Each structure stands twice: as structure tokens, then as C-alpha cells.
Short mmCIF file of C-alpha atoms in Angstrom, two decimals:
data_model
loop_
_atom_site.label_atom_id
_atom_site.label_comp_id
_atom_site.label_asym_id
_atom_site.label_seq_id
_atom_site.Cartn_x
_atom_site.Cartn_y
_atom_site.Cartn_z
CA UNK U 1 86.83 85.44 103.04
CA UNK U 2 89.84 86.78 104.85
CA UNK U 3 91.63 84.42 107.14
CA UNK U 4 91.84 85.27 110.85
CA UNK U 5 95.42 86.22 110.40
CA UNK U 6 94.57 88.74 107.67
CA UNK U 7 91.71 90.09 109.75
CA UNK U 8 94.10 91.35 112.41
CA UNK U 9 94.49 95.11 112.16
CA UNK U 10 98.04 96.12 111.35
CA UNK U 11 99.41 97.65 114.50
CA UNK U 12 101.34 100.81 113.83
CA UNK U 13 102.10 102.92 116.85
CA UNK U 14 101.28 106.62 117.01
CA UNK U 15 105.03 107.24 117.29
CA UNK U 16 105.81 105.56 113.98
CA UNK U 17 103.07 107.55 112.32
CA UNK U 18 104.35 110.76 113.92
CA UNK U 19 107.84 109.99 112.56
CA UNK U 20 106.50 110.36 109.02
CA UNK U 21 105.41 113.92 109.75
CA UNK U 22 108.15 114.91 112.16
CA UNK U 23 110.59 116.08 109.53
CA UNK U 24 111.25 119.68 110.49
CA UNK U 25 108.90 122.63 110.59
CA UNK U 26 105.33 122.02 109.47
CA UNK U 27 105.65 124.56 106.67
CA UNK U 28 108.49 122.49 105.15
CA UNK U 29 106.60 119.19 104.94
CA UNK U 30 107.00 117.21 101.71
CA UNK U 31 104.10 117.03 99.23
CA UNK U 32 101.12 115.05 100.52
CA UNK U 33 101.46 112.38 97.81
CA UNK U 34 104.88 111.56 99.19
CA UNK U 35 103.58 111.55 102.80
CA UNK U 36 100.74 109.26 101.77
CA UNK U 37 103.11 106.74 100.20
CA UNK U 38 105.10 106.65 103.45
CA UNK U 39 101.95 106.15 105.52
CA UNK U 40 100.72 103.41 103.16
CA UNK U 41 104.11 101.71 103.47
CA UNK U 42 103.61 101.49 107.24
CA UNK U 43 100.37 99.56 106.71
CA UNK U 44 100.71 97.57 103.48
CA UNK U 45 104.39 97.99 102.57
CA UNK U 46 106.36 94.92 101.59
CA UNK U 47 109.44 94.32 103.70
CA UNK U 48 112.45 94.93 101.52
CA UNK U 49 115.09 92.30 100.99
CA UNK J 1 85.25 149.84 119.51
CA UNK J 2 83.05 152.61 120.82
CA UNK J 3 83.55 155.59 118.46
CA UNK J 4 83.34 157.97 121.41
CA UNK J 5 86.02 156.18 123.41
CA UNK J 6 89.10 157.78 121.88
CA UNK J 7 91.56 155.90 124.10
CA UNK J 8 90.09 152.57 123.07
CA UNK J 9 90.18 153.66 119.45
CA UNK J 10 93.84 154.58 119.72
CA UNK J 11 94.57 151.25 121.41
CA UNK J 12 92.76 149.38 118.63
CA UNK J 13 94.62 151.35 115.97
CA UNK J 14 97.97 150.47 117.57
CA UNK J 15 97.49 146.71 117.10
CA UNK J 16 99.90 145.81 114.35
CA UNK J 17 101.64 142.86 112.75
CA UNK J 18 104.73 144.91 111.87
CA UNK J 19 105.09 147.86 114.21
CA UNK J 20 105.47 148.41 117.93
CA UNK J 21 102.22 149.76 119.43
CA UNK J 22 103.77 153.17 120.16
CA UNK J 23 104.83 153.57 116.53
CA UNK J 24 101.61 152.11 115.15
CA UNK J 25 99.53 154.54 117.22
CA UNK J 26 101.07 157.51 115.39
CA UNK J 27 100.54 156.20 111.85
CA UNK J 28 97.79 157.59 109.65
CA UNK J 29 96.11 155.56 106.91
CA UNK J 30 97.86 157.47 104.10
CA UNK J 31 101.35 156.54 105.27
CA UNK J 32 100.27 153.01 106.21
CA UNK J 33 98.67 152.45 102.84
CA UNK J 34 101.90 153.47 101.16
CA UNK J 35 103.88 150.82 103.10
CA UNK J 36 101.29 148.08 102.73
CA UNK J 37 100.61 148.77 99.07
CA UNK J 38 104.31 148.24 98.32
CA UNK J 39 103.98 144.76 99.77
CA UNK J 40 100.84 144.15 97.73
CA UNK J 41 102.56 145.23 94.49
CA UNK J 42 105.41 142.85 95.21
CA UNK J 43 102.86 140.02 95.70
CA UNK J 44 101.26 140.87 92.35
CA UNK J 45 104.65 140.45 90.72
CA UNK J 46 105.00 137.02 92.35
CA UNK J 47 101.52 135.79 91.46
CA UNK J 48 99.06 137.39 89.05
CA UNK J 49 96.11 136.08 91.09
CA UNK J 50 96.71 138.93 93.55
CA UNK J 51 95.87 141.52 90.90
CA UNK J 52 92.17 140.90 91.45
CA UNK J 53 92.42 142.62 94.84
CA UNK J 54 93.79 145.89 93.42
CA UNK J 55 90.30 147.21 92.81
CA UNK J 56 88.88 146.48 96.23
CA UNK J 57 90.85 145.98 99.45
CA UNK J 58 94.00 147.58 98.03
CA UNK J 59 92.38 150.39 96.05
CA UNK J 60 93.11 154.07 96.80
CA UNK J 61 89.58 154.30 98.05
CA UNK J 62 90.24 151.61 100.65
CA UNK J 63 92.14 154.22 102.70
CA UNK J 64 88.81 155.77 103.56
CA UNK J 65 86.77 152.62 104.07
CA UNK J 66 85.67 152.15 107.64
CA UNK J 67 83.84 148.97 108.55
CA UNK J 68 81.83 150.72 111.22
CA UNK J 69 80.34 153.01 108.56
CA UNK J 70 79.32 150.14 106.29
CA UNK J 71 76.00 148.29 106.13
CA UNK J 72 75.78 144.64 107.22
CA UNK J 73 75.57 143.55 103.58
CA UNK J 74 78.65 145.60 102.67
CA UNK J 75 80.51 144.10 105.61
CA UNK J 76 79.51 140.63 104.52
CA UNK J 77 80.78 141.22 100.99
CA UNK J 78 83.98 142.70 102.41
CA UNK J 79 84.45 139.61 104.60
CA UNK J 80 84.29 137.39 101.53
CA UNK J 81 86.97 139.38 99.73
CA UNK J 82 89.21 139.56 102.81
CA UNK J 83 88.90 135.83 103.41
CA UNK J 84 89.76 135.07 99.79
CA UNK J 85 92.81 137.29 100.12
CA UNK J 86 93.88 135.46 103.29
CA UNK J 87 93.49 132.11 101.52
CA UNK J 88 95.65 133.29 98.65
CA UNK J 89 98.31 135.02 100.72
CA UNK J 90 98.61 132.02 103.07
CA UNK J 91 101.39 130.40 101.06
CA UNK J 92 103.56 133.49 101.24
CA UNK J 93 103.33 134.42 104.91
CA UNK J 94 107.04 133.89 105.45
CA UNK J 95 107.73 136.69 102.97
CA UNK J 96 107.89 140.31 104.06
CA UNK J 97 105.67 141.65 101.23
CA UNK J 98 102.88 139.29 102.34
CA UNK J 99 103.11 140.54 105.93
CA UNK J 100 103.00 144.14 104.72
CA UNK J 101 99.85 143.35 102.74
CA UNK J 102 98.22 141.51 105.67
CA UNK J 103 99.11 144.50 107.84
CA UNK J 104 96.65 146.52 105.72
CA UNK J 105 93.94 143.96 106.39
CA UNK J 106 94.65 144.20 110.11
CA UNK J 107 94.93 147.97 110.39
CA UNK J 108 92.27 149.06 107.91
CA UNK J 109 89.77 146.20 108.04
CA UNK J 110 90.44 144.71 111.49
CA UNK J 111 90.56 141.12 110.19
CA UNK J 112 91.89 140.01 113.59
CA UNK J 113 88.55 141.01 115.11
CA UNK J 114 86.09 140.34 112.28
CA UNK J 115 87.75 137.39 110.53
CA UNK J 116 89.63 135.85 113.44
CA UNK J 117 89.27 132.19 112.45
CA UNK J 118 90.34 132.84 108.92
CA UNK J 119 93.39 134.79 110.02
CA UNK J 120 94.34 132.04 112.48
CA UNK J 121 93.91 129.27 109.91
CA UNK J 122 96.01 131.22 107.41
CA UNK J 123 98.87 131.45 109.92
CA UNK J 124 98.46 128.05 111.57
CA UNK J 125 100.81 126.14 109.20
CA UNK J 126 103.48 128.59 110.39
CA UNK J 127 102.82 127.95 114.08
CA UNK J 128 106.52 127.48 114.86
CA UNK J 129 107.70 130.75 113.33
CA UNK J 130 108.24 134.07 115.18
CA UNK J 131 105.39 135.76 113.28
CA UNK J 132 102.85 133.40 114.85
CA UNK J 133 102.96 134.81 118.41
CA UNK J 134 102.94 138.32 116.89
CA UNK J 135 99.73 137.41 115.09
CA UNK J 136 98.35 135.93 118.33
CA UNK J 137 99.01 139.26 120.06
CA UNK J 138 96.30 140.78 117.83
CA UNK J 139 93.62 138.24 118.69
CA UNK J 140 90.82 139.43 121.01
CA UNK J 141 90.55 137.69 124.38
CA UNK J 142 87.17 136.09 123.71
CA UNK J 143 88.45 133.38 121.38
CA UNK J 144 85.75 131.06 120.01
CA UNK J 145 85.32 127.55 121.49
CA UNK J 146 86.44 126.12 118.13
CA UNK J 147 89.90 127.62 118.64
CA UNK J 148 89.94 127.50 122.43
CA UNK J 149 93.11 125.38 122.47
CA UNK J 150 95.03 128.47 121.37
CA UNK J 151 93.93 130.43 124.45
CA UNK J 152 97.04 129.67 126.56
CA UNK J 153 99.27 130.59 123.63
CA UNK J 154 97.39 133.84 123.08
CA UNK J 155 97.93 134.66 126.75
CA UNK J 156 101.60 133.77 126.83
CA UNK J 157 102.31 134.79 123.20
CA UNK J 158 104.07 131.47 122.67
CA UNK J 159 104.28 129.11 119.70
CA UNK J 160 101.91 126.15 120.02
CA UNK J 161 103.78 122.89 119.36
CA UNK J 162 102.59 120.52 116.65
CA UNK J 163 101.34 117.92 119.14
CA UNK J 164 99.03 120.51 120.74
CA UNK J 165 97.36 121.09 117.38
CA UNK J 166 97.06 117.34 116.71
CA UNK J 167 95.59 116.82 120.17
CA UNK J 168 93.08 119.64 119.69
CA UNK J 169 92.02 118.20 116.33
CA UNK J 170 91.55 114.79 117.91
CA UNK J 171 89.28 115.93 120.73
CA UNK J 172 87.66 119.10 119.39
CA UNK J 173 85.51 118.18 116.41
CA UNK J 174 84.39 121.73 115.60
CA UNK J 175 88.10 122.60 115.25
CA UNK J 176 88.75 119.58 113.00
CA UNK J 177 85.74 120.52 110.89
CA UNK J 178 86.58 124.23 110.68
CA UNK J 179 90.18 123.51 109.68
CA UNK J 180 88.99 121.06 107.01
CA UNK J 181 86.34 123.46 105.71
CA UNK J 182 89.00 126.19 105.42
CA UNK J 183 91.34 123.92 103.45
CA UNK J 184 88.58 122.52 101.22
CA UNK J 185 87.36 126.03 100.45
CA UNK J 186 90.85 127.09 99.44
CA UNK J 187 91.12 124.07 97.12
CA UNK J 188 87.68 124.60 95.62
CA UNK J 189 88.52 128.23 94.83
CA UNK J 190 91.91 127.19 93.41
CA UNK J 191 93.65 129.34 96.05
CA UNK J 192 95.36 126.52 97.93
CA UNK J 193 99.10 126.28 98.52
CA UNK J 194 101.11 123.09 99.14
CA UNK J 195 102.08 124.07 102.70
CA UNK J 196 98.44 124.40 103.77
CA UNK J 197 97.37 121.10 102.23
CA UNK J 198 100.37 119.21 103.67
CA UNK J 199 99.72 120.79 107.07
CA UNK J 200 96.04 119.85 107.07
CA UNK J 201 96.62 116.33 105.78
CA UNK J 202 99.32 115.56 108.33
CA UNK J 203 97.46 117.03 111.32
CA UNK J 204 94.18 115.39 110.31
CA UNK J 205 95.80 112.00 109.77
CA UNK J 206 97.51 111.99 113.14
CA UNK J 207 94.37 113.30 114.82
CA UNK J 208 92.22 110.53 113.31
CA UNK J 209 94.75 107.94 114.46
CA UNK J 210 94.57 109.42 117.96
CA UNK J 211 90.73 109.47 117.87
CA UNK J 212 90.71 105.77 117.00
CA UNK J 213 93.30 104.94 119.64
CA UNK J 214 91.17 106.74 122.23
CA UNK J 215 88.09 104.80 121.10
CA UNK J 216 89.87 101.54 121.92
CA UNK J 217 90.05 102.30 125.61
CA UNK J 218 86.30 101.64 125.90
CA UNK J 219 84.51 98.28 126.27
CA UNK J 220 84.11 96.29 123.07
CA UNK J 221 80.51 97.37 122.49
CA UNK J 222 81.28 101.04 123.15
CA UNK J 223 84.42 100.72 121.02
CA UNK J 224 82.37 99.73 117.99
CA UNK J 225 79.97 102.60 118.58
CA UNK J 226 82.82 105.08 118.97
CA UNK J 227 84.38 103.90 115.73
CA UNK J 228 81.08 104.16 113.86
CA UNK J 229 80.68 107.64 115.26
CA UNK J 230 84.16 108.63 114.02
CA UNK J 231 83.42 107.21 110.55
CA UNK J 232 80.09 109.08 110.41
CA UNK J 233 81.92 112.28 111.38
CA UNK J 234 84.68 111.89 108.80
CA UNK J 235 82.91 110.51 105.73
CA UNK J 236 81.18 113.79 104.74
CA UNK J 237 84.50 115.67 105.02
CA UNK J 238 86.28 113.00 102.97
CA UNK J 239 83.52 112.93 100.36
CA UNK J 240 83.80 116.71 100.04
CA UNK J 241 87.56 116.43 99.72
CA UNK J 242 87.37 113.73 97.07
CA UNK J 243 84.87 115.75 95.06
CA UNK J 244 87.34 118.61 94.50
CA UNK J 245 88.93 118.43 91.04
CA UNK J 246 92.55 118.98 90.13
CA UNK J 247 94.13 119.09 93.58
CA UNK J 248 96.05 115.79 93.77
CA UNK J 249 97.53 116.67 97.16
CA UNK J 250 94.07 117.10 98.68
CA UNK J 251 93.04 113.69 97.32
CA UNK J 252 96.21 112.16 98.72
CA UNK J 253 95.35 113.74 102.09
CA UNK J 254 91.93 112.07 101.97
CA UNK J 255 93.60 108.77 101.04
CA UNK J 256 95.89 109.11 104.04
CA UNK J 257 92.93 109.57 106.39
CA UNK J 258 91.05 106.67 104.73
CA UNK J 259 94.13 104.48 105.21
CA UNK J 260 94.16 105.22 108.93
CA UNK J 261 90.40 104.68 109.23
CA UNK J 262 90.46 101.37 107.37
CA UNK J 263 93.46 99.95 109.17
CA UNK J 264 92.74 101.11 112.71
CA UNK J 265 88.96 100.63 112.86
CA UNK J 266 87.01 97.42 112.33
CA UNK J 267 84.85 98.49 109.43
CA UNK J 268 82.33 96.22 107.80
CA UNK J 269 82.46 95.46 104.09
CA UNK J 270 79.58 97.83 103.32
CA UNK J 271 81.48 100.84 104.70
CA UNK J 272 84.68 99.78 102.92
CA UNK J 273 82.73 99.50 99.64
CA UNK J 274 81.30 102.99 100.12
CA UNK J 275 84.83 104.28 100.65
CA UNK J 276 86.10 102.47 97.53
CA UNK J 277 83.34 103.99 95.45
CA UNK J 278 84.07 107.43 96.89
CA UNK J 279 87.71 107.10 95.86
CA UNK J 280 86.97 106.01 92.32
CA UNK J 281 83.79 107.95 91.56
CA UNK J 282 85.55 111.18 90.67
CA UNK J 283 89.14 110.32 89.95
CA UNK J 284 89.94 112.05 86.75
CA UNK J 285 93.32 110.55 86.04
CA UNK J 286 95.21 107.42 86.85
CA UNK J 287 97.21 107.92 89.99
CA UNK J 288 99.29 105.49 91.93
CA UNK J 289 98.02 107.06 95.16
CA UNK J 290 94.41 106.15 94.33
CA UNK J 291 95.31 102.56 93.55
CA UNK J 292 97.41 102.26 96.72
CA UNK J 293 94.48 103.49 98.80
CA UNK J 294 92.13 101.06 97.08
CA UNK J 295 94.72 98.40 97.85
CA UNK J 296 94.64 99.30 101.55
CA UNK J 297 90.83 99.12 101.65
CA UNK J 298 90.73 95.87 99.65
CA UNK J 299 93.14 94.25 102.14
CA UNK J 300 90.66 95.00 104.93
CA UNK J 301 87.57 93.71 103.13
CA UNK J 302 86.39 90.28 104.16
CA UNK J 303 84.72 89.27 100.90
CA UNK J 304 86.91 89.25 97.81
CA UNK J 305 85.98 91.50 94.91
CA UNK J 306 85.57 95.19 94.26
CA UNK J 307 82.25 97.07 94.21
CA UNK J 308 80.97 97.25 90.63
CA UNK J 309 81.50 101.00 90.18
CA UNK J 310 84.99 100.85 91.64
CA UNK J 311 85.89 97.93 89.37
CA UNK J 312 84.66 99.80 86.29
CA UNK J 313 86.76 102.83 87.22
CA UNK J 314 89.86 100.72 87.84
CA UNK J 315 89.57 98.65 84.68
CA UNK J 316 89.21 101.86 82.64
CA UNK J 317 92.71 102.99 83.66
CA UNK J 318 94.96 102.99 80.63
CA UNK J 319 98.08 101.46 82.09
CA UNK J 320 96.51 99.36 84.80
CA UNK J 321 98.75 96.34 84.19
CA UNK J 322 101.97 98.38 84.48
CA UNK J 323 100.62 100.29 87.48
CA UNK J 324 99.65 97.17 89.40
CA UNK J 325 102.95 95.46 88.67
CA UNK J 326 104.92 98.52 89.77
CA UNK J 327 102.87 98.91 92.96
CA UNK J 328 102.95 95.19 93.64
CA UNK J 329 106.71 95.40 94.13
CA UNK J 330 106.35 97.86 97.03
CA UNK J 331 102.93 97.16 98.51
CA UNK J 332 100.78 94.18 99.44
CA UNK J 333 98.00 94.61 96.91
CA UNK J 334 97.05 90.95 96.68
CA UNK J 335 93.38 91.61 97.40
CA UNK J 336 93.14 94.53 94.96
CA UNK J 337 94.64 92.38 92.19
CA UNK J 338 92.28 89.55 93.14
CA UNK J 339 89.33 91.95 92.99
CA UNK J 340 90.36 93.10 89.51
CA UNK J 341 90.85 89.50 88.33
CA UNK J 342 87.46 88.35 89.67
CA UNK J 343 85.81 91.41 88.13
CA UNK J 344 87.22 90.48 84.72
CA UNK J 345 86.01 86.89 85.01
CA UNK J 346 82.58 88.00 86.14
CA UNK J 347 82.37 90.46 83.20
CA UNK J 348 82.95 87.54 80.83
CA UNK J 349 79.69 85.94 81.80
CA UNK J 350 77.59 89.09 81.85
CA UNK J 351 78.90 91.02 78.88
CA UNK J 352 80.92 88.33 77.09
CA UNK J 353 83.71 90.85 77.29
CA UNK J 354 86.92 88.91 76.63
CA UNK J 355 89.06 92.05 76.32
CA UNK J 356 90.28 91.77 79.91
CA UNK J 357 91.81 88.32 79.46
CA UNK J 358 95.24 89.66 78.56
CA UNK J 359 95.28 91.69 81.77
CA UNK J 360 94.03 88.69 83.72
CA UNK J 361 96.91 86.61 82.41
CA UNK J 362 99.40 89.37 83.26
CA UNK J 363 98.04 89.63 86.81
CA UNK J 364 98.20 85.87 87.29
CA UNK J 365 101.77 85.62 86.03
CA UNK J 366 103.09 88.67 87.91
CA UNK J 367 104.24 88.34 91.48
CA UNK J 368 101.33 90.30 92.95
CA UNK J 369 98.80 87.69 94.10
CA UNK J 370 99.28 84.97 96.69
CA UNK J 371 98.91 81.31 95.72
CA UNK J 372 95.57 81.20 97.54
CA UNK J 373 94.26 84.16 95.54
CA UNK J 374 95.46 82.62 92.26
CA UNK J 375 93.58 79.43 93.14
CA UNK J 376 90.42 81.47 93.77
CA UNK J 377 90.80 83.01 90.30
CA UNK J 378 91.34 79.64 88.60
CA UNK J 379 88.28 78.22 90.34
CA UNK J 380 86.28 81.21 89.22
CA UNK J 381 87.57 80.84 85.64
CA UNK J 382 86.52 77.16 85.53
CA UNK J 383 83.11 77.94 86.95
CA UNK J 384 82.62 80.77 84.46
CA UNK J 385 83.70 78.56 81.55
CA UNK J 386 81.14 75.96 82.53
CA UNK J 387 78.23 78.27 83.13
CA UNK J 388 78.52 80.59 80.13
CA UNK J 389 76.35 79.38 77.28
CA UNK J 390 78.33 78.37 74.20
CA UNK J 391 78.29 80.48 71.06
CA UNK J 392 79.34 79.93 67.48
CA UNK J 393 80.98 83.33 67.17
CA UNK J 394 84.65 82.79 68.09
CA UNK J 395 84.99 86.43 69.25
CA UNK J 396 82.57 85.71 72.07
CA UNK J 397 83.56 82.13 72.77
CA UNK J 398 83.99 82.64 76.49
CA UNK J 399 84.48 78.99 77.41
CA UNK J 400 87.04 78.53 74.64
CA UNK J 401 88.90 81.70 75.58
CA UNK J 402 89.01 80.66 79.23
CA UNK J 403 90.20 77.17 78.39
CA UNK J 404 92.98 78.72 76.27
CA UNK J 405 93.87 80.97 79.18
CA UNK J 406 94.11 78.00 81.55
CA UNK J 407 96.31 76.16 79.08
CA UNK J 408 98.65 79.15 78.84
CA UNK J 409 98.74 79.55 82.60
CA UNK J 410 99.43 75.85 82.95
CA UNK J 411 102.68 76.39 81.07
CA UNK J 412 103.74 79.38 83.16
CA UNK J 413 106.28 78.80 85.90
CA UNK J 414 104.56 81.05 88.45
CA UNK J 415 100.99 79.75 88.07
CA UNK J 416 101.53 76.37 86.42
CA UNK J 417 102.13 74.37 89.59
CA UNK J 418 98.82 75.39 91.22
CA UNK J 419 96.62 74.74 88.20
CA UNK J 420 96.27 70.94 88.27
CA UNK J 421 95.33 70.76 91.95
CA UNK J 422 92.91 73.66 91.64
CA UNK J 423 91.37 72.07 88.56
CA UNK J 424 90.91 68.85 90.43
CA UNK J 425 89.14 70.65 93.28
CA UNK J 426 86.88 72.60 90.94
CA UNK J 427 86.23 69.42 88.97
CA UNK J 428 85.34 70.51 85.45
CA UNK J 429 82.78 67.78 85.21
CA UNK J 430 82.16 67.19 81.59
CA UNK J 431 81.88 68.51 78.10
CA UNK J 432 84.24 70.50 75.95
CA UNK J 433 86.07 72.14 78.85
CA UNK J 434 87.15 68.83 80.31
CA UNK J 435 88.38 67.55 76.97
CA UNK J 436 90.29 70.78 76.22
CA UNK J 437 91.94 70.71 79.62
CA UNK J 438 92.85 67.03 79.45
CA UNK J 439 96.53 67.87 79.13
CA UNK J 440 96.52 69.80 82.42
CA UNK J 441 94.41 67.26 84.24
CA UNK J 442 96.64 64.43 83.02
CA UNK J 443 99.75 66.26 84.18
CA UNK J 444 98.31 66.11 87.70
CA UNK J 445 97.56 62.45 87.42
CA UNK J 446 101.00 61.53 86.02
#
């Protein structure tokens, strides 16, 4: 079973999510696979260092 | 347009993507065709898929085709062809030849009146460009409720900002659905372009995040209901998306939405399992994106372990060990690795399949799982070793293989320290296992 600590939803603000997509005009967005990896990093990424 | 109302006819004929109304009003279909066909030929040189439209909407005969003179069935067939053309041309709408070709669809076949949604969805990824308000200037005033959010921009001929589209997708479900259906259709027909899929995936992801944020403003009970409602709304769309072959970007878009759903909503294990099975049921090739998404879902599951079908799909991946180690450096995939490890141990008892033991050892020794998860695996290994009936055939000697594994792990620097204490807790009571593991048990006692 998950501990209580793990059960907490990871809080990522709408702004941080929007930052991933706010990279110039919509028609110049990077490939989705790349966007997905950035989104996944927000939620389950390991802190570097 | 009433065929007897000549003024209205002239007005309708002057609606153009390329020309001022006064100029457009004077153009006949012969001269227009000449201009538009040039654009079409250029498109054919860029992409051979366009050639298929040379015999229908861009044929010589098309100059004389008038929708008002066609039967309902003919109009329906024409709509299909026009919509396929719009799907295909969507990726090239920033190029002049594409606009010349679309001009033919506007002037000759009135796509802005008869195929409004399709035309809008084709242009929507380019909502910040100057051509977008020009396209809006063609749209009839009675815009459908699905696209109602564009009404103010149609009136002012302005560019809708990105956040307006995200907001509309978060509160207007028919719009979210219609946009998704348009994108899925393009992918299913193999007519998709990267801009469209990126646009959809990014808007849909942000919109789902906003939907879930809005659901939190309610009381706890209502919150749960709202979240269930959102999941029920999205799952069919995601299932459809995941069932499309050979469009990795579309899959990644579905993974992005699933990530938001799983992390922002409180989903029960049953729903998470359904999602895991949906991800793995039709993945045709190993992809890091699929494993990352499974990792996200596994982190949210309360009970350890992967659903059986998902486990079978994961374990069948050719380079699973390398993939998990690579991903483990960047992402927290502790629970995914634990699920794989427990699946291997469980398979030992049922199928006496010892082929996964090498992977199990790799997973245990790599820096992917937490100490707590490694302990769970060791406990499970001991329990499996004690409950699997002995056999004389050394190839299927599960207990012996597991004891060997524990001995190896006992010597490893990353797992070794946790083995004695875990062994003590799981208490291998008697028999051959205890005697084979004496060395490890003694090391705890000494």
C-alpha cells in the first residue's frame, strides 16, 4: 500500500503546465513526445543534482 | 443563397480567402480555377497524397459543379472528399499554394458554409496568424454552439489567444469532443500533420488540468463525482486515441492527458488498472513514452503490482532492462519497477518461468527502487520459494533459483544490506531454503 505521503497528489500549478506549452506560436510547438516528457518531468521527474 | 436573389449571390461569390470582395466579385470560375489549380499542382509536388484530388475537386469538370444542383447523396460524398482535403492540407496552411487550393474549396464548393467546423479545425492551429481572421471573415453568423467561443472573434475579425481556446475546451465538452474527433480522424486516415497533433495534445492537456482544478472548488462529495464524470467523459476519447496505429505523437498526447488525470484526480486502483491496460493493449513497439506513462499511473496506485495484461506487455519488451534503467535516472519509476519485479516472482509460481530472474536481479541492483520496495520484493521471493512445490528438474527448480538469487543479492552492495533484516522478518521457517540461506542469516546474527 502507498504511504500517506505518497498518496498526496503532486501539486503542479496551471502556470507551470502552461510554461511547457508557451514556447512561441502554437504551430511551432515541439513534437508531442518531447512535450510529454516535459509534462511527466513535472509530476514524476527526479530532481537533478 | 436564393438563386433568384442576384445581389445575395454576388455577395456570396465575393467571399474569398485571397481577394478583396470587389475583386472577387468580378472573377469567373475559369480564371479562378486557373489560379487555384496552380496552387494545387504545387501541393502535389510537395506531397504525392494530394494527387488523389486531381480527379474530383480539382478536375476540369469541377469548374461547372454547383452544390445547389447536386442531390443530397452527391453533396454528402462531396463533403467527405472536401473534408479529407482539408485534413491533408492542414499542415501546409502557412504556404501560399495551400491557400490558393483552399480558395477553390471556398469559392466553388462553399466549404465555409457547408463544412464550417472542418474548415475552422483545419485553421485553428494557426489561430495566431494573419490568415486566421481572414478565414473567420468567411464564416456565417450562425456559428454552431460547439464553436460558439469563436463568435466574438468572428465579429471583430481578431485572433483568438491560446488561453481562450484552452478555456473553451475546458468548459465546452462538445468542442473538446469535436476537436478530438477531428484529430483522431486525421490520424486514422493517415492524413495528420505534426502541428495539428501537437496543437490538440497541448490544448487538451491544459484543458483537462483546468477541468480538474475547477472540480476541486466543490465540496468533497461533489468533487469526487465531478472527477468521475471527467474520467467517464475522457476515457472513450483516450481509448480511441490509443487504438490508432503508427502515430506515436497521438499516443504521446493521450499519455499526456492520462498523466494529468492520474496525478490531479483521486482515482481508485480499478480505474488506474483500466488505464494501464489501455496503454499496453495496443502498443506495437517499445517506447519510452509508454513506460513513463505507466510509471506515472503506477506511482498513483495504492496496491503494488501491475494488472496481468499490462505486465505481460511490459515483460515482452525486448530491452526492458536498459529502458527501465535509463528512465530510472530521470523519473521516479519505483512503483513500476516494483510491479515488474513482483510480476516476475508471481510468474515463477504459476508458470515456473525462471527466465525473468536475470531481469529481476538487474532491477534490484539498479538504483530504481526504494529500499522499502526492495524489501517487498525480497519478502515476496522468500514466500514464493517456500510455497512452490519442489521439482527434480533443475531447469524448473524455482526454490533453488530463488535461493541462488538471494545469495547473489546478498553480496551486492546496493541490496546486500537490506537482505538479512528482511529475511529475518519473513522468517524462512524451515527446510532447504533455510539451510541454503544460512550464510545470509548468519551474517545478520554476527
